[in-house]
Coordinates of C-alpha atoms and ligand atoms in Angstrom, one line a residue:
Chain A
X1 CA 106.1 -112.3 313.3
X2 CA 108.3 -110.9 310.5
X3 CA 112.0 -110.9 310.2
X4 CA 114.1 -109.9 307.2
X5 CA 117.8 -110.3 307.2
X6 CA 120.1 -108.6 304.7
X7 CA 117.3 -108.6 302.1
X8 CA 118.3 -107.8 298.5
X9 CA 116.4 -107.5 295.3
X10 CA 118.2 -106.8 292.1
X11 CA 116.8 -106.1 288.6
X12 CA 119.0 -106.0 285.5
X13 CA 117.7 -103.6 282.9
X14 CA 119.1 -101.1 280.4
X15 CA 122.5 -102.5 279.3
X16 CA 123.0 -104.5 282.4
X17 CA 122.8 -101.5 284.7
X18 CA 121.7 -103.4 287.8
X19 CA 118.9 -101.8 289.8
X20 CA 119.1 -102.6 293.5
X21 CA 115.5 -102.2 294.5
X22 CA 116.4 -103.5 297.9
X23 CA 120.0 -103.2 299.0
X24 CA 120.5 -105.1 302.3
X25 CA 117.5 -104.6 304.5
X26 CA 117.3 -105.7 308.1
X27 CA 114.1 -105.4 310.1
X28 CA 111.7 -107.2 312.3
X29 CA 108.0 -106.7 313.2
X30 CA 106.5 -108.2 316.3
X31 CA 103.1 -109.9 316.3
X32 CA 100.4 -107.2 317.0
X33 CA 102.5 -104.3 315.9
X34 CA 101.3 -101.4 313.7
X35 CA 104.2 -100.2 311.6
X36 CA 104.3 -97.6 308.8
X37 CA 106.9 -97.5 306.0
X38 CA 107.8 -94.2 304.4
X39 CA 110.3 -93.2 301.8
X40 CA 110.8 -91.5 298.4
X41 CA 109.2 -92.7 295.2
X42 CA 111.3 -95.6 293.9
X43 CA 113.0 -96.4 297.2
X44 CA 111.9 -100.0 297.4
X45 CA 108.7 -99.9 299.6
X46 CA 106.5 -101.9 297.2
X47 CA 109.3 -104.3 296.4
X48 CA 109.7 -105.0 300.2
X49 CA 105.9 -105.4 300.5
X50 CA 105.8 -107.9 297.7
X51 CA 108.4 -110.1 299.4
X52 CA 106.6 -109.8 302.8
X53 CA 103.4 -110.8 301.0
X54 CA 105.0 -114.0 299.5
X55 CA 104.4 -112.6 296.0
X56 CA 108.0 -112.2 295.1
X57 CA 111.3 -113.8 296.2
X58 CA 114.5 -111.9 297.2
X59 CA 117.7 -112.1 295.2
X60 CA 119.6 -112.5 298.5
X61 CA 118.9 -112.5 302.3
X62 CA 116.2 -114.2 304.3
X63 CA 112.5 -113.7 305.1
X64 CA 111.3 -115.4 308.2
X65 CA 107.6 -115.4 308.6
X66 CA 106.1 -116.8 311.8
X67 CA 109.3 -118.6 312.6
X68 CA 109.6 -120.3 309.2
X69 CA 112.0 -119.4 306.4
X70 CA 109.7 -118.6 303.5
X71 CA 112.2 -119.8 300.9
X72 CA 111.7 -123.3 302.3
X73 CA 107.9 -123.4 301.6
X74 CA 106.3 -125.3 298.8
X75 CA 104.1 -123.5 296.2
X76 CA 101.0 -124.9 297.8
X77 CA 102.1 -123.7 301.3
X78 CA 102.8 -120.3 299.9
X79 CA 99.3 -120.1 298.3
X80 CA 97.8 -121.0 301.6
X81 CA 99.9 -118.5 303.5
X82 CA 98.8 -115.8 301.1
X83 CA 95.2 -116.7 301.3
X84 CA 94.8 -117.4 305.0
X85 CA 97.5 -115.4 306.8
X86 CA 98.0 -112.3 304.7
X87 CA 95.7 -109.6 303.5
X88 CA 97.3 -107.5 300.8
X89 CA 96.1 -104.1 299.7
X90 CA 97.9 -103.3 296.5
X91 CA 99.1 -99.8 295.4
X92 CA 97.4 -100.3 292.1
X93 CA 94.4 -102.3 293.4
X94 CA 94.8 -105.4 291.1
X95 CA 91.0 -106.0 290.8
X96 CA 89.8 -108.4 288.2
X97 CA 88.1 -106.3 285.5
X98 CA 85.5 -108.9 284.5
X99 CA 84.2 -109.5 288.0
X100 CA 81.8 -107.2 289.9
X101 CA 83.0 -105.6 293.1
X102 CA 81.1 -108.3 295.1
X103 CA 82.8 -111.1 293.2
X104 CA 86.2 -109.5 293.5
X105 CA 85.7 -109.3 297.3
X106 CA 84.5 -112.9 297.5
X107 CA 87.6 -114.3 295.8
X108 CA 89.7 -115.0 299.0
X109 CA 86.7 -117.0 300.4
X110 CA 86.5 -119.1 297.2
X111 CA 90.2 -119.9 297.3
X112 CA 90.2 -120.7 301.0
X113 CA 91.2 -124.4 301.3
X114 CA 90.0 -124.6 304.9
X115 CA 86.4 -125.6 305.4
X116 CA 84.3 -123.9 302.8
X117 CA 81.2 -122.0 303.8
X118 CA 78.0 -122.1 301.8
X119 CA 77.9 -119.8 298.8
X120 CA 75.1 -117.6 300.3
X121 CA 77.0 -117.1 303.5
X122 CA 80.1 -116.1 301.6
X123 CA 78.0 -113.6 299.6
X124 CA 76.7 -112.1 302.8
X125 CA 80.2 -111.7 304.2
X126 CA 81.3 -110.0 301.0
X127 CA 78.3 -107.6 301.1
X128 CA 79.2 -106.8 304.8
X129 CA 82.8 -106.2 303.8
X130 CA 81.8 -103.7 301.1
X131 CA 79.4 -102.0 303.5
X132 CA 82.3 -101.6 305.9
X133 CA 84.1 -99.5 303.3
X134 CA 81.1 -97.5 302.3
X135 CA 80.3 -99.4 299.1
X136 CA 77.2 -101.4 299.9
X137 CA 75.5 -99.5 297.1
X138 CA 78.1 -100.5 294.5
X139 CA 78.2 -104.3 294.8
X140 CA 77.2 -105.0 291.2
X141 CA 79.6 -102.4 289.6
X142 CA 82.6 -103.6 287.7
X143 CA 86.0 -101.9 288.3
X144 CA 85.7 -99.7 285.2
X145 CA 82.3 -98.5 286.6
X146 CA 83.9 -97.3 289.8
X147 CA 85.8 -94.2 290.8
X148 CA 89.5 -94.5 291.7
X149 CA 88.8 -94.2 295.4
X150 CA 86.0 -96.8 295.1
X151 CA 88.3 -99.2 293.4
X152 CA 90.8 -98.7 296.2
X153 CA 88.1 -99.4 298.7
X154 CA 87.1 -102.6 297.0
X155 CA 90.7 -103.7 297.1
X156 CA 90.7 -103.0 300.9
X157 CA 87.5 -104.9 301.5
X158 CA 88.9 -107.9 299.5
X159 CA 92.1 -107.9 301.6
X160 CA 90.3 -107.8 304.9
X161 CA 87.4 -110.2 304.3
X162 CA 89.3 -113.3 305.6
X163 CA 90.3 -111.3 308.8
X164 CA 94.0 -112.1 308.2
X165 CA 96.4 -111.9 311.1
X166 CA 98.9 -109.9 308.9
X167 CA 97.7 -106.9 306.9
X168 CA 100.1 -105.4 304.3
X169 CA 98.7 -102.1 303.0
X170 CA 100.5 -100.3 300.2
X171 CA 99.3 -96.7 300.1
X172 CA 95.8 -97.6 301.2
X173 CA 94.5 -94.0 301.2
X174 CA 96.4 -92.8 298.1
X175 CA 93.1 -92.1 296.2
X176 CA 90.9 -91.2 299.1
X177 CA 89.5 -87.9 300.3
X178 CA 90.1 -87.1 304.0
X179 CA 86.8 -88.5 305.2
X180 CA 87.1 -91.8 303.4
X181 CA 90.7 -92.0 304.7
X182 CA 89.5 -91.5 308.3
X183 CA 87.0 -94.4 307.8
X184 CA 89.7 -96.7 306.4
X185 CA 92.1 -95.9 309.2
X186 CA 89.3 -96.5 311.8
X187 CA 88.8 -99.9 310.2
X188 CA 92.5 -100.7 310.4
X189 CA 92.6 -99.6 314.0
X190 CA 89.7 -101.9 314.9
X191 CA 91.5 -104.9 313.3
X192 CA 94.7 -103.9 315.1
X193 CA 92.8 -103.8 318.4
X194 CA 91.5 -107.3 317.6
X195 CA 95.1 -108.5 317.3
X196 CA 96.1 -108.0 313.7
X197 CA 99.7 -107.1 312.7
X198 CA 99.7 -104.2 310.2
X199 CA 102.5 -103.0 307.9
X200 CA 101.4 -100.0 306.0
X201 CA 103.3 -98.0 303.3
X202 CA 102.2 -94.4 303.1
X203 CA 103.7 -91.1 301.9
X204 CA 101.3 -89.0 304.0
X205 CA 102.8 -88.1 307.5
X206 CA 99.2 -87.8 308.9
X207 CA 98.4 -91.3 308.0
X208 CA 101.8 -92.6 309.2
X209 CA 101.1 -91.1 312.6
X210 CA 98.4 -93.7 313.1
X211 CA 101.1 -96.4 313.5
X212 CA 103.2 -97.0 316.6
X213 CA 106.4 -97.1 314.6
X214 CA 107.7 -95.5 311.4
X215 CA 110.4 -97.1 309.3
X216 CA 112.1 -94.9 306.7
X217 CA 113.5 -96.3 303.5
X218 CA 115.8 -94.8 301.0
X219 CA 117.6 -96.4 298.0
X220 CA 116.6 -99.9 299.1
X221 CA 117.9 -99.5 302.6
X222 CA 116.4 -98.8 306.0
X223 CA 117.7 -95.4 307.2
X224 CA 115.6 -94.9 310.3
X225 CA 113.3 -96.8 312.6
X226 CA 111.4 -95.0 315.3
X227 CA 108.8 -95.8 317.8
X228 CA 106.6 -93.0 319.2
X229 CA 103.2 -91.6 318.5
X230 CA 100.3 -93.9 319.0
X231 CA 101.0 -97.3 320.4
Chain B
X1 CA 88.5 -71.0 278.1
X2 CA 86.1 -73.6 279.7
X3 CA 82.4 -73.3 280.3
X4 CA 80.1 -76.1 281.4
X5 CA 76.4 -75.5 281.6
X6 CA 74.0 -77.7 283.5
X7 CA 76.3 -80.7 282.8
X8 CA 74.9 -84.1 283.5
X9 CA 76.2 -87.7 283.2
X10 CA 74.1 -90.7 284.0
X11 CA 74.9 -94.4 284.1
X12 CA 72.3 -97.1 284.3
X13 CA 73.6 -100.1 286.3
X14 CA 72.1 -102.5 288.8
X15 CA 68.5 -103.1 287.9
X16 CA 68.2 -99.7 286.2
X17 CA 69.2 -97.7 289.3
X18 CA 70.5 -94.7 287.5
X19 CA 73.8 -93.2 288.8
X20 CA 74.0 -89.5 288.3
X21 CA 77.8 -89.1 288.3
X22 CA 77.2 -85.5 287.3
X23 CA 73.9 -83.9 288.3
X24 CA 73.7 -80.5 286.8
X25 CA 77.1 -78.7 287.0
X26 CA 77.7 -75.1 286.1
X27 CA 81.2 -73.6 286.1
X28 CA 83.6 -71.6 284.0
X29 CA 87.4 -71.4 284.0
X30 CA 89.2 -68.4 282.5
X31 CA 92.3 -68.7 280.4
X32 CA 95.4 -68.7 282.5
X33 CA 93.6 -69.8 285.7
X34 CA 94.9 -72.4 288.1
X35 CA 91.9 -74.2 289.7
X36 CA 91.7 -77.1 292.0
X37 CA 88.7 -79.5 292.3
X38 CA 88.1 -81.3 295.6
X39 CA 85.3 -83.6 296.8
X40 CA 84.6 -87.0 298.3
X41 CA 85.4 -90.3 296.6
X42 CA 82.8 -91.0 293.9
X43 CA 81.5 -87.4 293.8
X44 CA 82.1 -87.0 290.0
X45 CA 85.5 -85.4 289.7
X46 CA 87.1 -87.8 287.2
X47 CA 83.8 -87.9 285.3
X48 CA 84.0 -84.1 284.9
X49 CA 87.6 -84.3 283.9
X50 CA 86.9 -86.9 281.2
X51 CA 84.3 -84.6 279.7
X52 CA 86.6 -81.5 279.9
X53 CA 89.4 -83.6 278.2
X54 CA 87.0 -84.6 275.3
X55 CA 87.3 -88.2 276.3
X56 CA 83.7 -88.6 277.2
X57 CA 80.4 -86.9 276.3
X58 CA 77.8 -85.6 278.8
X59 CA 74.2 -87.1 278.9
X60 CA 72.9 -83.5 279.0
X61 CA 74.1 -79.9 279.2
X62 CA 76.9 -78.2 277.3
X63 CA 80.7 -78.0 277.3
X64 CA 82.1 -74.9 275.6
X65 CA 85.9 -75.1 275.0
X66 CA 87.6 -72.0 273.7
X67 CA 84.3 -70.6 272.4
X68 CA 83.3 -73.8 270.6
X69 CA 80.6 -76.2 271.6
X70 CA 82.5 -79.5 271.8
X71 CA 79.4 -81.5 270.8
X72 CA 79.7 -79.9 267.4
X73 CA 83.2 -81.1 266.7
X74 CA 84.1 -84.0 264.4
X75 CA 86.0 -87.0 265.5
X76 CA 89.2 -85.7 263.8
X77 CA 88.7 -82.3 265.4
X78 CA 88.4 -83.9 268.8
X79 CA 91.5 -86.0 268.3
X80 CA 93.5 -82.8 267.3
X81 CA 92.1 -80.9 270.4
X82 CA 93.1 -83.8 272.7
X83 CA 96.6 -84.0 271.1
X84 CA 97.4 -80.3 270.7
X85 CA 95.3 -78.4 273.2
X86 CA 95.0 -80.6 276.2
X87 CA 97.5 -82.5 278.4
X88 CA 95.7 -85.1 280.5
X89 CA 97.3 -86.7 283.6
X90 CA 95.1 -89.7 284.5
X91 CA 94.3 -90.9 288.0
X92 CA 95.3 -94.4 286.9
X93 CA 98.2 -93.3 284.6
X94 CA 97.0 -95.2 281.5
X95 CA 100.5 -96.0 280.3
X96 CA 100.9 -98.5 277.4
X97 CA 102.4 -101.6 279.0
X98 CA 104.4 -102.7 276.0
X99 CA 106.2 -99.4 275.5
X100 CA 109.1 -98.1 277.5
X101 CA 108.8 -94.9 279.5
X102 CA 110.5 -93.0 276.7
X103 CA 108.2 -94.3 274.0
X104 CA 105.1 -93.7 276.2
X105 CA 106.2 -90.0 276.6
X106 CA 106.9 -89.7 272.9
X107 CA 103.4 -90.7 271.9
X108 CA 101.8 -87.2 271.8
X109 CA 104.6 -86.1 269.5
X110 CA 104.1 -89.0 267.1
X111 CA 100.3 -88.3 266.9
X112 CA 100.8 -84.6 266.3
X113 CA 99.3 -83.8 262.9
X114 CA 101.1 -80.4 262.8
X115 CA 104.5 -80.3 261.2
X116 CA 106.4 -83.4 262.4
X117 CA 109.8 -83.1 263.9
X118 CA 112.6 -85.5 263.1
X119 CA 112.6 -88.7 265.2
X120 CA 115.9 -87.8 266.9
X121 CA 114.6 -84.4 268.0
X122 CA 111.4 -86.0 269.4
X123 CA 113.5 -88.5 271.3
X124 CA 115.6 -85.7 272.8
X125 CA 112.4 -83.8 273.9
X126 CA 111.1 -87.0 275.5
X127 CA 114.3 -87.5 277.4
X128 CA 114.2 -83.9 278.6
X129 CA 110.6 -84.4 279.7
X130 CA 111.5 -87.5 281.7
X131 CA 114.5 -85.6 283.3
X132 CA 112.1 -82.8 284.3
X133 CA 110.2 -85.4 286.5
X134 CA 113.4 -87.0 287.8
X135 CA 113.3 -90.1 285.6
X136 CA 116.2 -89.6 283.2
X137 CA 117.6 -92.8 284.6
X138 CA 114.5 -94.9 283.8
X139 CA 113.9 -94.1 280.2
X140 CA 114.2 -97.8 279.0
X141 CA 112.0 -99.3 281.8
X142 CA 108.6 -100.5 281.0
X143 CA 105.6 -99.6 283.2
X144 CA 105.7 -102.9 285.1
X145 CA 109.4 -102.2 285.9
X146 CA 108.6 -98.9 287.5
X147 CA 107.3 -98.0 291.0
X148 CA 103.8 -96.5 291.4
X149 CA 105.1 -93.0 291.8
X150 CA 107.5 -93.5 288.8
X151 CA 104.6 -94.5 286.6
X152 CA 102.7 -91.5 287.8
X153 CA 105.6 -89.3 286.8
X154 CA 105.9 -90.9 283.3
X155 CA 102.2 -90.1 282.9
X156 CA 102.9 -86.5 283.9
X157 CA 105.8 -86.1 281.5
X158 CA 103.7 -87.5 278.7
X159 CA 100.9 -85.1 279.4
X160 CA 103.2 -82.1 279.4
X161 CA 105.6 -82.8 276.5
X162 CA 103.5 -80.9 273.9
X163 CA 103.3 -77.9 276.2
X164 CA 99.5 -77.9 276.0
X165 CA 97.6 -74.6 276.8
X166 CA 95.2 -76.6 279.0
X167 CA 96.4 -79.1 281.6
X168 CA 93.9 -81.5 283.3
X169 CA 95.6 -83.2 286.2
X170 CA 93.6 -85.9 288.1
X171 CA 95.3 -86.6 291.4
X172 CA 98.8 -85.9 290.0
X173 CA 100.5 -86.5 293.4
X174 CA 98.4 -89.4 294.7
X175 CA 101.3 -91.8 294.7
X176 CA 104.2 -89.4 295.4
X177 CA 106.2 -88.7 298.5
X178 CA 106.4 -85.1 299.7
X179 CA 109.6 -84.2 297.9
X180 CA 108.5 -85.6 294.5
X181 CA 105.1 -83.8 295.0
X182 CA 106.9 -80.5 295.5
X183 CA 108.9 -81.1 292.3
X184 CA 105.7 -81.8 290.4
X185 CA 103.9 -78.7 291.8
X186 CA 106.9 -76.5 290.9
X187 CA 106.7 -77.9 287.3
X188 CA 103.0 -77.1 287.1
X189 CA 103.7 -73.6 288.5
X190 CA 106.3 -72.9 285.9
X191 CA 103.9 -73.9 283.1
X192 CA 101.2 -71.8 284.7
X193 CA 103.5 -68.8 284.8
X194 CA 104.1 -69.4 281.0
X195 CA 100.4 -69.1 280.4
X196 CA 98.9 -72.6 280.8
X197 CA 95.5 -73.0 282.2
X198 CA 95.4 -75.8 284.9
X199 CA 92.5 -77.7 286.3
X200 CA 93.7 -80.1 289.0
X201 CA 91.7 -82.7 291.0
X202 CA 93.3 -83.5 294.4
X203 CA 92.1 -84.7 297.8
X204 CA 95.1 -83.2 299.6
X205 CA 94.4 -79.7 301.0
X206 CA 98.1 -78.8 300.9
X207 CA 98.2 -79.5 297.2
X208 CA 94.9 -77.7 296.5
X209 CA 96.4 -74.6 298.2
X210 CA 98.8 -74.2 295.2
X211 CA 95.8 -73.2 293.1
X212 CA 94.2 -69.8 293.0
X213 CA 90.7 -71.2 293.3
X214 CA 89.1 -74.3 294.8
X215 CA 85.9 -75.8 293.5
X216 CA 84.2 -78.3 295.8
X217 CA 82.1 -81.1 294.3
X218 CA 79.6 -83.5 296.0
X219 CA 77.2 -86.0 294.5
X220 CA 77.8 -84.7 291.0
X221 CA 77.2 -81.0 291.9
X222 CA 79.3 -78.0 292.6
X223 CA 78.7 -77.0 296.2
X224 CA 81.3 -74.2 296.6
X225 CA 83.7 -72.2 294.5
X226 CA 86.2 -70.0 296.2
X227 CA 89.0 -67.8 295.2
X228 CA 91.8 -67.1 297.7
X229 CA 95.2 -68.4 298.5
X230 CA 97.8 -68.1 295.8
X231 CA 96.9 -66.2 292.6
Ligands
LIG1 N1 80.8 -96.7 283.8 C1 80.1 -96.4 285.0 N2 78.9 -97.0 285.3 C2 78.3 -96.8 286.4 N3 78.7 -95.9 287.3 C3 79.8 -95.2 287.1 C4 80.6 -95.4 286.0 N4 81.7 -94.7 286.0 C5 81.6 -94.0 287.2 N5 80.5 -94.3 287.9 C6 80.0 -93.8 289.1 O1 80.0 -92.4 289.0 C7 80.4 -91.8 290.3 C8 81.5 -90.7 290.0 O2 82.7 -91.3 289.6 P1 84.0 -90.5 289.5 O3 85.1 -91.4 289.0 O4 83.8 -89.2 288.7 O5 84.4 -90.1 291.0 P2 85.6 -89.3 291.6 O6 85.0 -88.0 292.2 O7 86.7 -89.1 290.6 O8 86.1 -90.2 292.8 P3 87.5 -90.6 293.4 O9 87.9 -89.4 294.2 O10 87.3 -91.8 294.1 O11 88.5 -90.8 292.2 C9 80.9 -92.9 291.2 O12 79.9 -93.1 292.2 C10 81.0 -94.1 290.3 O13 80.6 -95.3 291.0
LIG2 N1 110.8 -105.3 287.2 C1 111.6 -104.3 287.5 N2 112.7 -104.2 286.7 C2 113.6 -103.1 286.9 N3 113.5 -102.2 287.9 C3 112.4 -102.4 288.7 C4 111.4 -103.4 288.6 N4 110.5 -103.2 289.5 C5 110.9 -102.2 290.2 N5 112.0 -101.6 289.8 C6 112.8 -100.5 290.3 O1 112.9 -100.7 291.7 C7 112.9 -99.5 292.5 C8 111.9 -99.7 293.6 O2 110.6 -99.9 293.2 P1 109.4 -99.9 294.3 O3 108.1 -100.2 293.5 O4 109.7 -100.8 295.4 O5 109.4 -98.4 294.8 P2 108.4 -97.7 295.9 O6 109.2 -97.3 297.0 O7 107.2 -98.5 296.1 O8 108.0 -96.4 295.1 P3 106.6 -95.6 295.0 O9 106.5 -94.8 296.3 O10 106.8 -94.7 293.8 O11 105.5 -96.5 294.9 C9 112.4 -98.4 291.5 O12 113.5 -97.6 291.2 C10 112.0 -99.2 290.2 O13 112.3 -98.5 289.1
LIG3 MG1 105.2 -98.3 295.6
LIG4 MG1 88.6 -89.9 290.4

């Protein structure tokens, strides 16, 4: 489903000292796989995820998604891919502050250019999505009226509401206690069993063990790629 | 150093369904202690920390800091307490987006109403603070040019630069890999050995074990308070 070839991402900051956030990465992920990405802070994990999520473009190299070179896609195609094919759980949530939890979760449904469902049906789906992350009692709260872990769970519900075939999760349990983490991992496992492909960044080994494969990143490069554990 | 008596915090949202973020909390922390707070997502930990940090006021109950009832302090007194006595590491970092990492870390020095040091000396202290969290090579970057864990470390450097006697850390390692987490915990231990009082919220048991005491919170109340482990 995913193939990256010699992927590079360079930033030029501080008197032209170039920062290679990605420094030649090669990897592929099969449809239906559950892969974890680990690595030190600043090693390029979120940068890679942003490119996989079609939110950013590489400085060099290729990203082939579902057989198509993403650099060849139009802006509209990319928007549809992001809305329909990919569910992105951001490391810093990226909720809209002026919308309630419910409206934040409904956004992917509103932007879906495929046949639109009636508003009431969308609303029910959003309520169900929030209930699945334990937030049925917080639908009307705005992000600044929610705890850190609650905001993270709203971001998770929003990413999963369209049942996307590819889930990109960047530190999905970073702000969650162990019981909420278990609930979220169970949710991801259910989706995986139903056929979703999952790529998950985590710095917690116990969470990474849920995946069938762990890719280790360092200084913008892949340094190990192992299958084992659950699969 | 810290005493909270029957502390309550109520929010009224969603058709007047009152949310008791804190529902009658009693606790005290001695000078020089290192205490961890654990509990489920949404149980009131950050709400408590905001009150301890003089950033929020309770709906009922008392907060006595260093022998003084905080509700009796003037706005200026509170600003001085926050600047000189307390170092706050926020769960969501709260960095100023238009300032570089260096300028973000320097802010507490600029706001210090005690004798001001020369600009160059403040700058050197800020550089040293960033080096102590492994970010000496990122001083000029702005928050949106930093990884999640790097932003967290800038927030840590900023909280600690004034060497405050009370450190309030809300999930300080939530976005850090294990090696960076170890470095941050070592830093906190050094400050603790030098006499700082530390109250740290974490959902990771391995991190909580660094403290001499673990307080467990649930639904806005203290449900257990145990000493053991390191002390
Ligand atoms: N401004 C607000 N209005 C209404 N409810 C609020 C507000 N702020 C917080 N809450 C509620 O208060 C409760 C406690 O929030 P708090 O942020 O203290 O939790 P927490 O223990 O820090 O959680 P986490 O581990 O997820 O960070 C939550 O249920 C939250 O929804
Ligand atoms: N816009 C930018 N300009 C300059 N450098 C950047 C920019 N964005 C990211 N970087 C740098 O790229 C590197 C990789 O960042 P990235 O966010 O991918 O790290 P990460 O592996 O996700 O880290 P973490 O585990 O801390 O979240 C970092 O060293 C960061 O400072
Ligand atoms: Mg990241
Ligand atoms: Mg919190």
